[in-house]
Amino acid sequence: MKIIIDGRECSARRGEYLLDVARREGVYIPTLCHLDALPGQSCCRMCIVEVKEGGRSKTVASCVYPVKDGIEVITNSDKIQRIRKTLVKLLYASSPQGKHMEDLLERYGPLPESRFEADEGEKCMLCGLCVRACEKLGAGAISIINRGTAKEVAPPFKEPPEACIGCGSCAHVCPSGAIEMKEEGGIRTIWDKDFELLQCTCCGRYIMTPEQYEHLKAKDPESEVVLLCEVCKRKKSADGFRDAFQNITFKNIAHP
Amino acid sequence: MGIFRSRPKRTVLVCCGTGCLANGSLEVYRELEKMVKGAGYPMKVKAAAKATGCNGLCEMGPIVKILPDDIFYCRVRVSDVEEIVRETLAGGRVVERLLYTDPAAGKKVRSHKETAFYKNQLKIALRNIGEIDPENIDDYIQRGGYRALEKALSKMKPENVIAEMEKSGLRGRGGAGFPTGRKWRHCAASDDTPRYVLCNGDEGDPGAFMDRSIMEGDPHSIIEGMVIGAYAVGSRQGFIYIRDEYSLALKNMSAAIRQAKEQGFLGESIMGSGFGFDLSIVRGGGAFVCGESSALMASIEGRVGEPRAKYIHATERGLWDKPTVLNNVETWANVPVIIDRGSDWFSSIGTGGSKGTKVFSLVGKVQNTGLIEVPMGISLRKIIFDIGGGIPGGKAFKAVQTGGPSGGCIPGSMLDLKVDFESLSGAGSMMGSGGMIVMDEDTCMVEVARYYTGFLAEESCGKCLPCREGLRRMLGILNDICAGRGRKEDVDTLLEICEALREASLCGLGKTAPNPVETTLRYFREEYLEHIRDKRCRAGVCPALTQYYIEGSLCRGCGLCAKNCPAGAITGKPGDKYTIDPDLCIKCGRCRQVCKFGAVSIGGGAAV
């Protein structure tokens, strides 16, 4: 199907989301809560665009809007720019120290003096990606608790979570740098819980927690979980390739 | 023929709706039942007592109706029961003092049908409430209940049922007003199965109790509607989502489902048609946002009640990602009547775009608070002044808030507005589920906006940024304005956040949340400016912006104000002029209420 984004005709497939089409076409739409691996959060609302369909115009969140044939999309009208700026102001007041603010301030700043009292020191913008990541990996150690303005990300009873395997995925996906993860002397600390780290059997680098190792093994009992760091893993596969190619003779391959 | 027809039995109907129950109607009912059964007085006609659902005129409760004589008693106490039994049931005489005095005519009326309150109403969704015992399926059947279901199952194809609903023009009564027939058609057209049929009974608007009254007073009308809907879209399983605080609704709905199963109106091969459908109740935890369709479905699925994007309709992917029809209680209650009496009859009522009737809970500063059902297109003036009986205490009308907490406030200049979906949204408000709160001159419109914004901020699920943070910051600004800390740029900031909320929020709660602020700014902007610029609240509601003082020229020195002042802030000698010490005054307004000479006035507060 054909759709028009900012005056340009683009092709799209049924079932695709507008944001994905726009990105493929090189059109910039800001997002905070969107990750290709964990799509559909749709809570930061920065990705709003105007869609004209059948003579009517509406504001939609492009990350979850399925494209329809013939729609016309405007990604940065005055209205959209104005609303995004309001959202940035609201965000700045509620998570001023979040890492996500750095890019935003560069693009939308400098902001006028805020009317609101800022939540000083707050980093989290409640996008919920950490919770999704944890859930998807099968640990489900943290969740979003409470409702509305009292909402926060926390482990059950705000105690070091029993179900946490210390994989650090939550901290890894967090766009705000709000989840603290420390590693010191072979100990990883996250969610107030200490994990001993296992070493790479090849180079001795600290790689994962025993809980994570067990979790991976339990998840797929068929495959072998190797205790290697990323670098050594790559080296090992390269060695594997070399060995494989050494045994190949090229006489059967006809040259042009 | 007719020779052996039994003599008509006299029935005493005691209203046991929410309002009457709170006024002690259950005790009245028990006493009546006891006396009727005991029959201390010889009765020519046998009488039976029945507890019914809400009659609507809650202001005058407890209400007792006697049929077939059509006598309407109000504010009945336990001590009146003996007299009713002796005079009316045994003696055939009317107890004059218990009759309703119609304020318009100023005289007692015998039947409720003669009152302005009932005369101007048209009951479709509420047709049986107040007339039947909700716990008795036979009462429902006697009034034509399950006749429409029989007609649908035996004489109509699912396709015909959908066509009939489309032709009727019925639109969802839950808030959005989506055409019901079109919704059913979408669902029926899906090739996916199973399909689900849901009823939204999560009524959460402050002051609204129409869905509750239907679930409590006429549960079978909902069940019948849902079975017809299920037949039309090809569903075999339905759920009724009821908020857990509604204990009587839960009890009556559960009993009704049980009875309907026993009588073969639910279950396998309903009425021998071969079509099977089952219905269960899901209890909601009382979160306002769970009345939003996608949050409601998430809640039924056992997940946190948070909305999701609805660009793909529930009729395609709803409950457990399966095709789902969700309608609210009032919508379902309309369905059997439409099938029974036909779409032509139904669509003859109402306006071009809004057919049929709408139930409103009429509350606030209005004489006849209660539950009413009126044809679409009736004017606000007629609702408030004819049915509602006007504003009590000789006060002036100021605004009416329609559509629940995220509705808007409509000013006096628009009282002739015809009430339907289009005109209410055109005025910046909405139909919503039918809350209607009347406000008089003593209402501060900034405080009203602050109250509703506070409610919505509290009830926002917090998933999306504009709703969570926008409402919180708007509330902060409104708190400031009401406390005398408003800044001159605040109105613009409010409007800026309103736009972000309306355009960028994820669900209907956020999208409509700016209505209270936007409409009060549209129609009562001057009051905001007075609060901000002059530090004055003209209604005398915001304590920080209110100064009470006594007009020397009007004060007669009676001392009533000083006697009533809880803070001891008023001094003076009888016969002399009294004065208020502003430092001691707690601004409760009691002095102004009690002064018989209108000598207590409100002025602006000191700048904070």
mmCIF file of N, CA and C in Angstrom, chain A residues 165-167 198 201 207-220 223-228:
data_model
loop_
_atom_site.group_PDB
_atom_site.id
_atom_site.type_symbol
_atom_site.label_atom_id
_atom_site.label_comp_id
_atom_site.label_asym_id
_atom_site.label_seq_id
_atom_site.Cartn_x
_atom_site.Cartn_y
_atom_site.Cartn_z
ATOM 1 N N ILE A 165 17.269 -12.497 38.940
ATOM 2 C CA ILE A 165 18.417 -13.345 38.653
ATOM 3 C C ILE A 165 19.667 -12.509 38.406
ATOM 4 N N GLY A 166 19.522 -11.202 38.592
ATOM 5 C CA GLY A 166 20.688 -10.320 38.482
ATOM 6 C C GLY A 166 21.231 -10.182 37.079
ATOM 7 N N CYS A 167 20.396 -10.366 36.070
ATOM 8 C CA CYS A 167 20.901 -10.308 34.700
ATOM 9 C C CYS A 167 21.165 -8.876 34.240
ATOM 10 N N LEU A 198 30.050 -15.097 37.981
ATOM 11 C CA LEU A 198 30.858 -16.188 37.437
ATOM 12 C C LEU A 198 31.846 -15.599 36.429
ATOM 13 N N THR A 201 35.462 -18.693 31.413
ATOM 14 C CA THR A 201 36.393 -19.809 31.605
ATOM 15 C C THR A 201 37.666 -19.621 30.798
ATOM 16 N N ILE A 207 31.262 -12.430 34.019
ATOM 17 C CA ILE A 207 30.250 -12.389 32.954
ATOM 18 C C ILE A 207 28.798 -12.472 33.412
ATOM 19 N N MET A 208 28.459 -13.412 34.229
ATOM 20 C CA MET A 208 27.039 -13.500 34.610
ATOM 21 C C MET A 208 26.897 -14.077 36.009
ATOM 22 N N THR A 209 25.683 -13.966 36.530
ATOM 23 C CA THR A 209 25.434 -14.472 37.882
ATOM 24 C C THR A 209 25.076 -15.958 37.786
ATOM 25 N N PRO A 210 25.336 -16.715 38.853
ATOM 26 C CA PRO A 210 24.974 -18.141 38.831
ATOM 27 C C PRO A 210 23.469 -18.319 38.596
ATOM 28 N N GLU A 211 22.660 -17.391 39.134
ATOM 29 C CA GLU A 211 21.200 -17.473 38.966
ATOM 30 C C GLU A 211 20.824 -17.337 37.487
ATOM 31 N N GLN A 212 21.549 -16.460 36.826
ATOM 32 C CA GLN A 212 21.306 -16.226 35.399
ATOM 33 C C GLN A 212 21.707 -17.483 34.600
ATOM 34 N N TYR A 213 22.840 -18.056 34.994
ATOM 35 C CA TYR A 213 23.343 -19.266 34.340
ATOM 36 C C TYR A 213 22.317 -20.400 34.470
ATOM 37 N N GLU A 214 21.795 -20.562 35.685
ATOM 38 C CA GLU A 214 20.804 -21.620 35.925
ATOM 39 C C GLU A 214 19.518 -21.334 35.147
ATOM 40 N N HIS A 215 19.143 -20.055 35.120
ATOM 41 C CA HIS A 215 17.928 -19.646 34.425
ATOM 42 C C HIS A 215 18.023 -19.982 32.934
ATOM 43 N N LEU A 216 19.195 -19.691 32.352
ATOM 44 C CA LEU A 216 19.390 -19.966 30.928
ATOM 45 C C LEU A 216 19.358 -21.464 30.653
ATOM 46 N N LYS A 217 19.985 -22.213 31.554
ATOM 47 C CA LYS A 217 20.004 -23.678 31.368
ATOM 48 C C LYS A 217 18.592 -24.257 31.461
ATOM 49 N N ALA A 218 17.845 -23.752 32.441
ATOM 50 C CA ALA A 218 16.494 -24.277 32.650
ATOM 51 C C ALA A 218 15.576 -23.911 31.482
ATOM 52 N N LYS A 219 15.832 -22.757 30.892
ATOM 53 C CA LYS A 219 14.989 -22.259 29.818
ATOM 54 C C LYS A 219 15.104 -23.156 28.576
ATOM 55 N N ASP A 220 16.296 -23.598 28.310
ATOM 56 C CA ASP A 220 16.499 -24.427 27.119
ATOM 57 C C ASP A 220 17.442 -25.575 27.474
ATOM 58 N N SER A 223 20.150 -26.986 24.761
ATOM 59 C CA SER A 223 21.385 -26.336 24.308
ATOM 60 C C SER A 223 22.368 -26.137 25.461
ATOM 61 N N GLU A 224 23.616 -26.061 25.086
ATOM 62 C CA GLU A 224 24.663 -25.940 26.093
ATOM 63 C C GLU A 224 24.920 -24.460 26.364
ATOM 64 N N VAL A 225 24.908 -24.058 27.627
ATOM 65 C CA VAL A 225 25.198 -22.666 27.968
ATOM 66 C C VAL A 225 26.687 -22.571 28.289
ATOM 67 N N VAL A 226 27.401 -21.802 27.478
ATOM 68 C CA VAL A 226 28.855 -21.715 27.687
ATOM 69 C C VAL A 226 29.188 -20.532 28.584
ATOM 70 N N LEU A 227 30.147 -20.734 29.439
ATOM 71 C CA LEU A 227 30.556 -19.662 30.343
ATOM 72 C C LEU A 227 31.699 -18.868 29.714
ATOM 73 N N LEU A 228 31.356 -18.135 28.678
ATOM 74 C CA LEU A 228 32.369 -17.339 27.989
ATOM 75 C C LEU A 228 31.906 -15.900 27.875
#
